[in-house]
Amino acid sequence: MLAEIVETAQRSRLRGIYLMLMLMTVAFMVINGGISHYGAVGKPTASDFDAFYMASRLALRGDIVASYDYAQYVQQQIELMGKNYRLTWSYPPPYDLVVAPLALLPRGLSFGMFFAITAGAYLLMLRRAAGANFITMLLLMLGPICANMFFGQNGLLTGTLIGLTVIGLRDRRGWAGIPLGLMIIKPHLALALALYVVVDRRWQVFFVAALTVGIASLLPLLIISPTIWDAFLAGIRNTAGFLQGRFYPFCRMVSAYASLRSAGLPAGVALAGQAVVAVTALAAIVLAQRRLPTIQALGFAACASLVISPYAYDYDMPVIGAGLALLLPTLLASSGRWERSLLYANFFVICGWGAFHTRYYGPSQVGRTAAGLLLVLLLVHLWAIINRRPVDTEGVPAQP
């Protein structure tokens, strides 16, 4: 069974070989991406990393504000890659400071450095969060890690920040507010943990996060331009319009909204469905904080972070890594092998559908996806398991 395959790796004396194979796979993805996508060999092709690189070029020229103007951003794509690849820029201004140094290096080398740093940080975070279950968690998260490198995205960076927040909250450290505040670069992925902080009355973490957000918001005004936030808000309006249309590839998205839209439902109906999912998940976080042990409530809140926003992609899956790491001991104690196999299989399908569709049908295809609904089912499944009595290895309820 799938559960035995995944979990035997953790108990095996050969776990060092498993780890080496994982790291070799990650290194291959970095090298392959740098060579095949960024001009080291043949004609370069576009991926999401090029959006970061183009924004960096504009930042170094002192014109990063232009990134939020789609017409000017299209011109940058034509200048850099010879055609319009329909990339957009709608990141908050603090992320402009993160990507600004990228264009100091050639594209291929910049790509390799970006993922060497973010992947290394993510693996260190996952090791700290998972403890003795690190190898099992690495097997589960290998798909999201490789997807980020294949598509050239920043999910390992946001996954590290969310993971550090989870670790800090688990250990009751005030510094957990720093990585939570830095999630201003993708605030929609931090809403679930922000709610947990408030409901759990972690006021020190709350104020540290608020101070971090304030400083991170002020720096772009001082360093880049006093109009940078106005340009960002204009860009967000464009993004909202693109999301309601069919501009973005639904096959890569893991939100309930994307699944409903790809099934042919109108944007208004799909947004209503997304709102129901988000409100239900937030209510479940409040309930979990009140009735479950801290580790389980916190792990569930981290996993729920991905179902709140309609704008969630397969490359965002690393943000639930630390949450799953906290829940894994409960999953092992409170579910049978077949049930865990089903849960793991669902997780792998959610992670792999976008890559499969892009590989066989091309990145320009809007496509259809059920990943968002499968993610909701995954969360429901996790909720059911963490709210039951432990079972033995054969799936029989253990004696109290």
mmCIF file of C-alpha atoms in Angstrom:
data_model
loop_
_atom_site.group_PDB
_atom_site.id
_atom_site.type_symbol
_atom_site.label_atom_id
_atom_site.label_comp_id
_atom_site.label_asym_id
_atom_site.label_seq_id
_atom_site.Cartn_x
_atom_site.Cartn_y
_atom_site.Cartn_z
ATOM 1 C CA MET A 1 0.000 0.000 0.000
ATOM 2 C CA LEU A 2 1.023 3.601 -0.531
ATOM 3 C CA ALA A 3 1.184 4.275 3.220
ATOM 4 C CA GLU A 4 3.643 1.412 3.698
ATOM 5 C CA ILE A 5 5.854 2.661 0.858
ATOM 6 C CA VAL A 6 5.970 6.198 2.242
ATOM 7 C CA GLU A 7 6.325 5.309 5.915
ATOM 8 C CA THR A 8 8.786 2.420 5.511
ATOM 9 C CA ALA A 9 11.303 4.956 4.209
ATOM 10 C CA GLN A 10 11.304 6.579 7.634
ATOM 11 C CA ARG A 11 11.999 3.321 9.507
ATOM 12 C CA SER A 12 14.504 1.931 7.036
ATOM 13 C CA ARG A 13 18.197 1.780 7.794
ATOM 14 C CA LEU A 14 18.624 3.077 4.260
ATOM 15 C CA ARG A 15 16.995 6.429 5.074
ATOM 16 C CA GLY A 16 20.286 8.166 4.263
ATOM 17 C CA ILE A 17 20.036 6.814 0.709
ATOM 18 C CA TYR A 18 16.451 8.047 0.447
ATOM 19 C CA LEU A 19 17.568 11.488 1.580
ATOM 20 C CA MET A 20 20.436 11.492 -0.901
ATOM 21 C CA LEU A 21 18.074 10.565 -3.745
ATOM 22 C CA MET A 22 15.708 13.374 -2.734
ATOM 23 C CA LEU A 23 18.489 15.930 -2.708
ATOM 24 C CA MET A 24 19.831 14.652 -6.033
ATOM 25 C CA THR A 25 16.339 15.053 -7.514
ATOM 26 C CA VAL A 26 16.092 18.605 -6.222
ATOM 27 C CA ALA A 27 19.584 19.417 -7.558
ATOM 28 C CA PHE A 28 18.605 17.976 -10.943
ATOM 29 C CA MET A 29 15.531 20.185 -11.065
ATOM 30 C CA VAL A 30 17.647 23.274 -10.344
ATOM 31 C CA ILE A 31 20.227 22.386 -12.985
ATOM 32 C CA ASN A 32 17.608 21.322 -15.530
ATOM 33 C CA GLY A 33 15.669 24.516 -15.008
ATOM 34 C CA GLY A 34 18.752 26.673 -15.325
ATOM 35 C CA ILE A 35 19.874 24.943 -18.514
ATOM 36 C CA SER A 36 16.652 24.286 -20.409
ATOM 37 C CA HIS A 37 14.577 27.295 -19.393
ATOM 38 C CA TYR A 38 17.004 30.139 -19.029
ATOM 39 C CA GLY A 39 19.139 30.254 -22.085
ATOM 40 C CA ALA A 40 22.207 28.175 -21.252
ATOM 41 C CA VAL A 41 21.302 25.847 -24.108
ATOM 42 C CA GLY A 42 19.110 26.730 -27.073
ATOM 43 C CA LYS A 43 16.325 29.269 -27.111
ATOM 44 C CA PRO A 44 15.011 30.190 -23.642
ATOM 45 C CA THR A 45 11.412 29.492 -22.782
ATOM 46 C CA ALA A 46 9.328 31.351 -20.266
ATOM 47 C CA SER A 47 8.337 30.248 -16.800
ATOM 48 C CA ASP A 48 7.103 32.114 -13.748
ATOM 49 C CA PHE A 49 10.639 32.928 -12.642
ATOM 50 C CA ASP A 50 10.914 35.253 -15.632
ATOM 51 C CA ALA A 51 8.265 37.447 -14.010
ATOM 52 C CA PHE A 52 10.595 37.873 -11.041
ATOM 53 C CA TYR A 53 13.571 38.497 -13.279
ATOM 54 C CA MET A 54 11.813 41.139 -15.361
ATOM 55 C CA ALA A 55 10.609 42.936 -12.232
ATOM 56 C CA SER A 56 14.204 42.869 -10.977
ATOM 57 C CA ARG A 57 15.441 44.448 -14.212
ATOM 58 C CA LEU A 58 12.908 47.229 -13.824
ATOM 59 C CA ALA A 59 13.870 47.680 -10.173
ATOM 60 C CA LEU A 60 17.538 48.083 -11.036
ATOM 61 C CA ARG A 61 16.555 50.653 -13.672
ATOM 62 C CA GLY A 62 14.502 52.533 -11.083
ATOM 63 C CA ASP A 63 11.230 51.782 -12.882
ATOM 64 C CA ILE A 64 9.711 48.934 -10.894
ATOM 65 C CA VAL A 65 6.407 50.837 -10.736
ATOM 66 C CA ALA A 66 5.987 50.014 -14.440
ATOM 67 C CA SER A 67 5.707 46.305 -13.579
ATOM 68 C CA TYR A 68 2.179 46.907 -12.302
ATOM 69 C CA ASP A 69 1.124 48.342 -15.661
ATOM 70 C CA TYR A 70 0.267 45.302 -17.763
ATOM 71 C CA ALA A 71 0.915 47.051 -21.088
ATOM 72 C CA GLN A 72 4.439 48.020 -20.028
ATOM 73 C CA TYR A 73 5.035 44.586 -18.555
ATOM 74 C CA VAL A 74 4.117 43.016 -21.894
ATOM 75 C CA GLN A 75 6.771 45.167 -23.547
ATOM 76 C CA GLN A 76 9.312 43.850 -21.045
ATOM 77 C CA GLN A 77 8.406 40.285 -21.984
ATOM 78 C CA ILE A 78 8.840 41.035 -25.676
ATOM 79 C CA GLU A 79 12.203 42.690 -24.994
ATOM 80 C CA LEU A 80 13.478 39.839 -22.825
ATOM 81 C CA MET A 81 12.012 36.760 -24.561
ATOM 82 C CA GLY A 82 10.836 37.913 -27.983
ATOM 83 C CA LYS A 83 7.087 37.497 -27.390
ATOM 84 C CA ASN A 84 4.258 38.067 -24.930
ATOM 85 C CA TYR A 85 4.031 35.083 -22.560
ATOM 86 C CA ARG A 86 1.029 36.573 -20.697
ATOM 87 C CA LEU A 87 2.965 36.955 -17.453
ATOM 88 C CA THR A 88 1.608 39.457 -14.946
ATOM 89 C CA TRP A 89 2.952 41.259 -11.882
ATOM 90 C CA SER A 90 0.732 41.811 -8.856
ATOM 91 C CA TYR A 91 2.993 41.124 -5.888
ATOM 92 C CA PRO A 92 2.921 43.580 -2.963
ATOM 93 C CA PRO A 93 5.789 46.135 -3.003
ATOM 94 C CA PRO A 94 7.805 44.396 -0.231
ATOM 95 C CA TYR A 95 8.341 41.516 -2.655
ATOM 96 C CA ASP A 96 9.853 44.000 -5.121
ATOM 97 C CA LEU A 97 12.711 44.387 -2.645
ATOM 98 C CA VAL A 98 13.112 40.586 -2.472
ATOM 99 C CA VAL A 99 13.455 40.124 -6.237
ATOM 100 C CA ALA A 100 15.462 43.294 -6.912
ATOM 101 C CA PRO A 101 18.916 41.592 -6.732
ATOM 102 C CA LEU A 102 18.004 38.788 -9.164
ATOM 103 C CA ALA A 103 18.965 40.668 -12.322
ATOM 104 C CA LEU A 104 22.483 41.270 -10.988
ATOM 105 C CA LEU A 105 23.234 37.763 -12.302
ATOM 106 C CA PRO A 106 22.545 36.122 -15.687
ATOM 107 C CA ARG A 107 19.136 34.458 -15.810
ATOM 108 C CA GLY A 108 20.347 30.856 -15.546
ATOM 109 C CA LEU A 109 22.671 31.541 -12.632
ATOM 110 C CA SER A 110 20.058 33.705 -10.927
ATOM 111 C CA PHE A 111 17.533 30.871 -11.255
ATOM 112 C CA GLY A 112 19.943 28.374 -9.694
ATOM 113 C CA MET A 113 20.870 30.678 -6.822
ATOM 114 C CA PHE A 114 17.229 31.521 -6.059
ATOM 115 C CA PHE A 115 16.230 27.874 -5.758
ATOM 116 C CA ALA A 116 19.383 26.743 -4.009
ATOM 117 C CA ILE A 117 18.651 29.282 -1.261
ATOM 118 C CA THR A 118 14.870 28.783 -1.009
ATOM 119 C CA ALA A 119 14.994 24.982 -1.287
ATOM 120 C CA GLY A 120 17.782 24.789 1.287
ATOM 121 C CA ALA A 121 15.832 27.004 3.693
ATOM 122 C CA TYR A 122 12.672 24.963 3.166
ATOM 123 C CA LEU A 123 14.406 21.645 3.839
ATOM 124 C CA LEU A 124 15.967 23.005 7.035
ATOM 125 C CA MET A 125 12.573 24.283 8.155
ATOM 126 C CA LEU A 126 10.892 20.963 7.344
ATOM 127 C CA ARG A 127 13.567 19.079 9.293
ATOM 128 C CA ARG A 128 12.904 21.243 12.336
ATOM 129 C CA ALA A 129 9.118 20.892 12.033
ATOM 130 C CA ALA A 130 9.013 17.140 11.323
ATOM 131 C CA GLY A 131 11.750 15.911 13.657
ATOM 132 C CA ALA A 132 11.959 12.111 13.478
ATOM 133 C CA ASN A 133 9.399 12.056 10.637
ATOM 134 C CA PHE A 134 11.537 14.173 8.323
ATOM 135 C CA ILE A 135 12.094 11.495 5.668
ATOM 136 C CA THR A 136 8.374 10.717 5.460
ATOM 137 C CA MET A 137 7.557 14.409 5.119
ATOM 138 C CA LEU A 138 10.269 14.845 2.497
ATOM 139 C CA LEU A 139 8.691 12.076 0.426
ATOM 140 C CA LEU A 140 5.287 13.740 0.715
ATOM 141 C CA MET A 141 6.602 17.204 -0.166
ATOM 142 C CA LEU A 142 8.925 16.164 -2.991
ATOM 143 C CA GLY A 143 6.210 16.846 -5.586
ATOM 144 C CA PRO A 144 5.550 20.442 -4.461
ATOM 145 C CA ILE A 145 9.296 21.090 -4.156
ATOM 146 C CA CYS A 146 9.968 19.910 -7.709
ATOM 147 C CA ALA A 147 6.886 21.718 -9.051
ATOM 148 C CA ASN A 148 8.286 25.000 -7.773
ATOM 149 C CA MET A 149 11.547 24.395 -9.566
ATOM 150 C CA PHE A 150 9.864 23.174 -12.737
ATOM 151 C CA PHE A 151 7.570 26.191 -12.957
ATOM 152 C CA GLY A 152 10.056 28.669 -11.473
ATOM 153 C CA GLN A 153 7.962 29.839 -8.531
ATOM 154 C CA ASN A 154 8.435 31.075 -4.970
ATOM 155 C CA GLY A 155 6.376 28.535 -3.019
ATOM 156 C CA LEU A 156 9.477 27.331 -1.169
ATOM 157 C CA LEU A 157 10.053 30.858 0.132
ATOM 158 C CA THR A 158 6.479 31.286 1.350
ATOM 159 C CA GLY A 159 6.478 27.696 2.614
ATOM 160 C CA THR A 160 9.564 28.488 4.696
ATOM 161 C CA LEU A 161 7.949 31.617 6.171
ATOM 162 C CA ILE A 162 4.718 29.789 7.046
ATOM 163 C CA GLY A 163 6.738 26.884 8.426
ATOM 164 C CA LEU A 164 8.843 29.145 10.646
ATOM 165 C CA THR A 165 5.621 30.740 11.901
ATOM 166 C CA VAL A 166 4.224 27.312 12.764
ATOM 167 C CA ILE A 167 7.441 26.287 14.534
ATOM 168 C CA GLY A 168 7.519 29.532 16.515
ATOM 169 C CA LEU A 169 3.870 29.175 17.535
ATOM 170 C CA ARG A 170 4.442 25.540 18.483
ATOM 171 C CA ASP A 171 7.368 26.517 20.685
ATOM 172 C CA ARG A 172 5.519 29.605 21.996
ATOM 173 C CA ARG A 173 8.101 32.095 20.708
ATOM 174 C CA GLY A 174 7.311 35.746 20.120
ATOM 175 C CA TRP A 175 9.563 35.837 17.063
ATOM 176 C CA ALA A 176 6.918 33.783 15.209
ATOM 177 C CA GLY A 177 5.407 37.165 14.340
ATOM 178 C CA ILE A 178 8.387 38.045 12.138
ATOM 179 C CA PRO A 179 7.883 35.353 9.442
ATOM 180 C CA LEU A 180 4.111 35.803 9.782
ATOM 181 C CA GLY A 181 4.509 39.532 9.110
ATOM 182 C CA LEU A 182 6.863 38.872 6.197
ATOM 183 C CA MET A 183 4.032 36.924 4.578
ATOM 184 C CA ILE A 184 2.853 40.329 3.408
ATOM 185 C CA ILE A 185 4.488 39.198 0.171
ATOM 186 C CA LYS A 186 1.540 36.749 -0.174
ATOM 187 C CA PRO A 187 -0.899 37.792 2.539
ATOM 188 C CA HIS A 188 -3.785 35.612 1.333
ATOM 189 C CA LEU A 189 -1.790 32.529 2.381
ATOM 190 C CA ALA A 190 -1.321 33.835 5.947
ATOM 191 C CA LEU A 191 -4.961 34.555 6.832
ATOM 192 C CA ALA A 192 -5.566 31.184 8.509
ATOM 193 C CA LEU A 193 -2.549 31.473 10.812
ATOM 194 C CA ALA A 194 -3.331 35.133 11.518
ATOM 195 C CA LEU A 195 -6.775 34.052 12.713
ATOM 196 C CA TYR A 196 -5.215 31.314 14.850
ATOM 197 C CA VAL A 197 -2.905 33.874 16.496
ATOM 198 C CA VAL A 198 -5.871 36.070 17.399
ATOM 199 C CA VAL A 199 -8.137 33.249 18.599
ATOM 200 C CA ASP A 200 -5.299 31.740 20.653
ATOM 201 C CA ARG A 201 -4.540 35.171 22.122
ATOM 202 C CA ARG A 202 -0.892 35.170 21.144
ATOM 203 C CA TRP A 203 -0.717 38.935 21.527
ATOM 204 C CA GLN A 204 3.063 39.162 21.517
ATOM 205 C CA VAL A 205 3.153 37.333 18.190
ATOM 206 C CA PHE A 206 0.335 39.542 16.917
ATOM 207 C CA PHE A 207 2.121 42.805 17.724
ATOM 208 C CA VAL A 208 5.468 41.577 16.379
ATOM 209 C CA ALA A 209 3.707 40.579 13.135
ATOM 210 C CA ALA A 210 1.972 43.980 12.925
ATOM 211 C CA LEU A 211 5.281 45.792 13.459
ATOM 212 C CA THR A 212 6.945 43.626 10.793
ATOM 213 C CA VAL A 213 4.142 44.396 8.326
ATOM 214 C CA GLY A 214 4.471 48.111 9.064
ATOM 215 C CA ILE A 215 8.227 48.161 8.480
ATOM 216 C CA ALA A 216 7.987 45.976 5.370
ATOM 217 C CA SER A 217 5.285 48.265 3.958
ATOM 218 C CA LEU A 218 7.232 51.450 4.664
ATOM 219 C CA LEU A 219 10.546 50.367 3.141
ATOM 220 C CA PRO A 220 9.297 50.285 -0.498
ATOM 221 C CA LEU A 221 7.969 53.837 -0.086
ATOM 222 C CA LEU A 222 11.391 55.010 1.082
ATOM 223 C CA ILE A 223 13.577 52.905 -1.202
ATOM 224 C CA ILE A 224 11.545 52.520 -4.406
ATOM 225 C CA SER A 225 8.889 55.190 -4.899
ATOM 226 C CA PRO A 226 6.219 57.051 -2.883
ATOM 227 C CA THR A 227 3.673 55.927 -5.513
ATOM 228 C CA ILE A 228 4.521 52.220 -5.394
ATOM 229 C CA TRP A 229 1.467 51.220 -3.327
ATOM 230 C CA ASP A 230 -0.887 53.134 -5.627
ATOM 231 C CA ALA A 231 0.573 51.273 -8.603
ATOM 232 C CA PHE A 232 0.170 47.963 -6.756
ATOM 233 C CA LEU A 233 -3.508 48.619 -6.019
ATOM 234 C CA ALA A 234 -4.086 49.364 -9.698
ATOM 235 C CA GLY A 235 -2.362 46.111 -10.584
ATOM 236 C CA ILE A 236 -4.551 44.198 -8.113
ATOM 237 C CA ARG A 237 -7.650 45.469 -9.902
ATOM 238 C CA ASN A 238 -6.268 44.073 -13.160
ATOM 239 C CA THR A 239 -5.548 40.742 -11.462
ATOM 240 C CA ALA A 240 -9.108 40.536 -10.141
ATOM 241 C CA GLY A 241 -10.404 41.052 -13.671
ATOM 242 C CA PHE A 242 -8.046 38.422 -15.066
ATOM 243 C CA LEU A 243 -9.118 35.934 -12.371
ATOM 244 C CA GLN A 244 -12.827 36.338 -13.174
ATOM 245 C CA GLY A 245 -12.095 35.744 -16.834
ATOM 246 C CA ARG A 246 -10.097 32.825 -18.218
ATOM 247 C CA PHE A 247 -6.710 34.513 -18.308
ATOM 248 C CA TYR A 248 -5.067 32.268 -15.725
ATOM 249 C CA PRO A 249 -4.611 28.490 -16.258
ATOM 250 C CA PHE A 250 -7.202 26.843 -14.011
ATOM 251 C CA CYS A 251 -5.413 23.499 -14.388
ATOM 252 C CA ARG A 252 -2.592 24.856 -12.222
ATOM 253 C CA MET A 253 -4.867 26.251 -9.512
ATOM 254 C CA VAL A 254 -5.891 24.401 -6.338
ATOM 255 C CA SER A 255 -8.747 26.624 -5.149
ATOM 256 C CA ALA A 256 -12.418 25.696 -5.019
ATOM 257 C CA TYR A 257 -13.056 28.753 -7.214
ATOM 258 C CA ALA A 258 -10.829 27.383 -9.989
ATOM 259 C CA SER A 259 -12.474 23.962 -9.858
ATOM 260 C CA LEU A 260 -15.952 25.469 -10.065
ATOM 261 C CA ARG A 261 -14.959 27.873 -12.856
ATOM 262 C CA SER A 262 -13.295 25.127 -14.870
ATOM 263 C CA ALA A 263 -16.515 23.122 -14.556
ATOM 264 C CA GLY A 264 -18.302 25.912 -16.437
ATOM 265 C CA LEU A 265 -19.954 27.795 -13.564
ATOM 266 C CA PRO A 266 -20.171 31.617 -13.760
ATOM 267 C CA ALA A 267 -17.553 33.638 -11.889
ATOM 268 C CA GLY A 268 -20.112 34.910 -9.359
ATOM 269 C CA VAL A 269 -21.271 31.413 -8.456
ATOM 270 C CA ALA A 270 -17.692 30.143 -8.207
ATOM 271 C CA LEU A 271 -16.753 33.055 -5.927
ATOM 272 C CA ALA A 272 -19.764 32.274 -3.729
ATOM 273 C CA GLY A 273 -18.624 28.660 -3.485
ATOM 274 C CA GLN A 274 -15.108 29.808 -2.606
ATOM 275 C CA ALA A 275 -16.544 32.078 0.104
ATOM 276 C CA VAL A 276 -18.439 29.163 1.650
ATOM 277 C CA VAL A 277 -15.257 27.068 1.717
ATOM 278 C CA ALA A 278 -13.204 29.915 3.223
ATOM 279 C CA VAL A 279 -15.733 30.756 5.952
ATOM 280 C CA THR A 280 -16.148 27.079 6.843
ATOM 281 C CA ALA A 281 -12.375 26.583 7.069
ATOM 282 C CA LEU A 282 -11.939 29.670 9.253
ATOM 283 C CA ALA A 283 -14.760 28.506 11.531
ATOM 284 C CA ALA A 284 -13.090 25.080 11.768
ATOM 285 C CA ILE A 285 -9.843 26.779 12.863
ATOM 286 C CA VAL A 286 -11.682 28.542 15.677
ATOM 287 C CA LEU A 287 -13.330 25.264 16.710
ATOM 288 C CA ALA A 288 -10.018 23.396 16.535
ATOM 289 C CA GLN A 289 -8.318 25.957 18.790
ATOM 290 C CA ARG A 290 -11.067 25.493 21.382
ATOM 291 C CA ARG A 291 -11.390 21.699 21.420
ATOM 292 C CA LEU A 292 -8.084 20.198 20.211
ATOM 293 C CA PRO A 293 -4.534 20.136 21.624
ATOM 294 C CA THR A 294 -2.290 22.974 20.431
ATOM 295 C CA ILE A 295 -0.226 20.837 18.049
ATOM 296 C CA GLN A 296 -3.282 19.495 16.236
ATOM 297 C CA ALA A 297 -5.106 22.835 16.116
ATOM 298 C CA LEU A 298 -2.007 24.617 14.832
ATOM 299 C CA GLY A 299 -1.280 21.911 12.260
ATOM 300 C CA PHE A 300 -4.839 22.060 10.969
ATOM 301 C CA ALA A 301 -4.711 25.870 10.736
ATOM 302 C CA ALA A 302 -1.545 25.674 8.643
ATOM 303 C CA CYS A 303 -3.096 23.105 6.299
ATOM 304 C CA ALA A 304 -6.239 25.238 5.980
ATOM 305 C CA SER A 305 -4.191 28.237 4.806
ATOM 306 C CA LEU A 306 -4.427 27.053 1.201
ATOM 307 C CA VAL A 307 -8.227 26.885 0.901
ATOM 308 C CA ILE A 308 -9.011 30.474 1.922
ATOM 309 C CA SER A 309 -8.198 32.413 -1.251
ATOM 310 C CA PRO A 310 -9.479 31.843 -4.807
ATOM 311 C CA TYR A 311 -5.946 32.618 -5.987
ATOM 312 C CA ALA A 312 -3.992 29.507 -4.968
ATOM 313 C CA TYR A 313 -1.719 27.410 -7.165
ATOM 314 C CA ASP A 314 -0.016 24.036 -7.074
ATOM 315 C CA TYR A 315 3.294 25.755 -6.340
ATOM 316 C CA ASP A 316 1.774 27.118 -3.092
ATOM 317 C CA MET A 317 1.449 23.577 -1.675
ATOM 318 C CA PRO A 318 4.696 23.832 0.370
ATOM 319 C CA VAL A 319 2.904 26.170 2.811
ATOM 320 C CA ILE A 320 1.076 23.177 4.313
ATOM 321 C CA GLY A 321 4.288 21.196 4.850
ATOM 322 C CA ALA A 322 4.850 22.233 8.460
ATOM 323 C CA GLY A 323 1.156 21.721 9.231
ATOM 324 C CA LEU A 324 1.241 18.170 7.901
ATOM 325 C CA ALA A 325 4.459 17.563 9.844
ATOM 326 C CA LEU A 326 2.690 18.510 13.081
ATOM 327 C CA LEU A 327 -0.316 16.327 12.231
ATOM 328 C CA LEU A 328 1.646 13.287 11.032
ATOM 329 C CA PRO A 329 2.029 11.635 14.487
ATOM 330 C CA THR A 330 -1.745 11.930 14.956
ATOM 331 C CA LEU A 331 -2.372 10.494 11.485
ATOM 332 C CA LEU A 332 -0.123 7.534 12.286
ATOM 333 C CA ALA A 333 -1.859 6.940 15.613
ATOM 334 C CA SER A 334 -5.465 7.568 14.609
ATOM 335 C CA SER A 335 -5.854 6.020 11.147
ATOM 336 C CA GLY A 336 -5.219 2.717 9.428
ATOM 337 C CA ARG A 337 -2.844 2.109 6.533
ATOM 338 C CA TRP A 338 -5.562 2.066 3.881
ATOM 339 C CA GLU A 339 -6.970 5.355 5.081
ATOM 340 C CA ARG A 340 -3.551 6.996 5.094
ATOM 341 C CA SER A 341 -2.899 5.578 1.636
ATOM 342 C CA LEU A 342 -6.047 7.298 0.396
ATOM 343 C CA LEU A 343 -5.001 10.557 2.046
ATOM 344 C CA TYR A 344 -1.483 10.393 0.579
ATOM 345 C CA ALA A 345 -2.839 9.522 -2.880
ATOM 346 C CA ASN A 346 -5.185 12.507 -2.769
ATOM 347 C CA PHE A 347 -2.277 14.749 -1.795
ATOM 348 C CA PHE A 348 -0.116 13.477 -4.672
ATOM 349 C CA VAL A 349 -2.937 13.999 -7.199
ATOM 350 C CA ILE A 350 -3.486 17.578 -6.010
ATOM 351 C CA CYS A 351 0.232 18.307 -6.313
ATOM 352 C CA GLY A 352 0.715 16.582 -9.645
ATOM 353 C CA TRP A 353 -2.302 17.506 -11.744
ATOM 354 C CA GLY A 354 -1.035 20.913 -12.841
ATOM 355 C CA ALA A 355 2.373 19.562 -13.824
ATOM 356 C CA PHE A 356 0.803 16.620 -15.676
ATOM 357 C CA HIS A 357 -1.606 18.847 -17.589
ATOM 358 C CA THR A 358 1.099 21.379 -18.475
ATOM 359 C CA ARG A 359 3.496 18.654 -19.589
ATOM 360 C CA TYR A 360 1.028 16.945 -21.944
ATOM 361 C CA TYR A 361 -1.232 19.785 -23.063
ATOM 362 C CA GLY A 362 1.025 22.816 -22.834
ATOM 363 C CA PRO A 363 1.148 25.840 -20.503
ATOM 364 C CA SER A 364 -1.217 27.916 -22.644
ATOM 365 C CA GLN A 365 -4.177 25.599 -22.099
ATOM 366 C CA VAL A 366 -6.741 26.805 -19.542
ATOM 367 C CA GLY A 367 -7.773 23.211 -18.855
ATOM 368 C CA ARG A 368 -10.019 21.738 -16.187
ATOM 369 C CA THR A 369 -9.174 20.837 -12.630
ATOM 370 C CA ALA A 370 -10.730 19.180 -9.620
ATOM 371 C CA ALA A 371 -7.687 19.919 -7.440
ATOM 372 C CA GLY A 372 -9.494 22.607 -5.444
ATOM 373 C CA LEU A 373 -12.320 20.259 -4.498
ATOM 374 C CA LEU A 374 -9.834 17.479 -3.746
ATOM 375 C CA LEU A 375 -7.991 19.878 -1.439
ATOM 376 C CA VAL A 376 -11.245 20.557 0.419
ATOM 377 C CA LEU A 377 -11.768 16.800 0.752
ATOM 378 C CA LEU A 378 -8.199 16.464 2.055
ATOM 379 C CA LEU A 379 -8.893 19.056 4.721
ATOM 380 C CA VAL A 380 -12.168 17.347 5.698
ATOM 381 C CA HIS A 381 -10.315 14.032 5.893
ATOM 382 C CA LEU A 382 -7.648 15.556 8.147
ATOM 383 C CA TRP A 383 -10.345 17.048 10.364
ATOM 384 C CA ALA A 384 -12.056 13.687 10.734
ATOM 385 C CA ILE A 385 -8.836 11.911 11.698
ATOM 386 C CA ILE A 386 -7.588 14.429 14.263
ATOM 387 C CA ASN A 387 -10.967 14.382 16.010
ATOM 388 C CA ARG A 388 -11.099 10.632 16.649
ATOM 389 C CA ARG A 389 -9.594 8.119 19.064
ATOM 390 C CA PRO A 390 -6.208 6.589 18.170
ATOM 391 C CA VAL A 391 -6.192 3.230 16.374
ATOM 392 C CA ASP A 392 -3.632 0.472 16.241
ATOM 393 C CA THR A 393 -1.701 -0.472 13.116
ATOM 394 C CA GLU A 394 -4.533 -2.669 11.870
ATOM 395 C CA GLY A 395 -7.083 0.146 12.015
ATOM 396 C CA VAL A 396 -8.815 -1.086 15.226
ATOM 397 C CA PRO A 397 -9.572 1.545 17.883
ATOM 398 C CA ALA A 398 -6.903 1.437 20.572
ATOM 399 C CA GLN A 399 -7.789 0.867 24.197
ATOM 400 C CA PRO A 400 -7.866 4.030 26.311
#
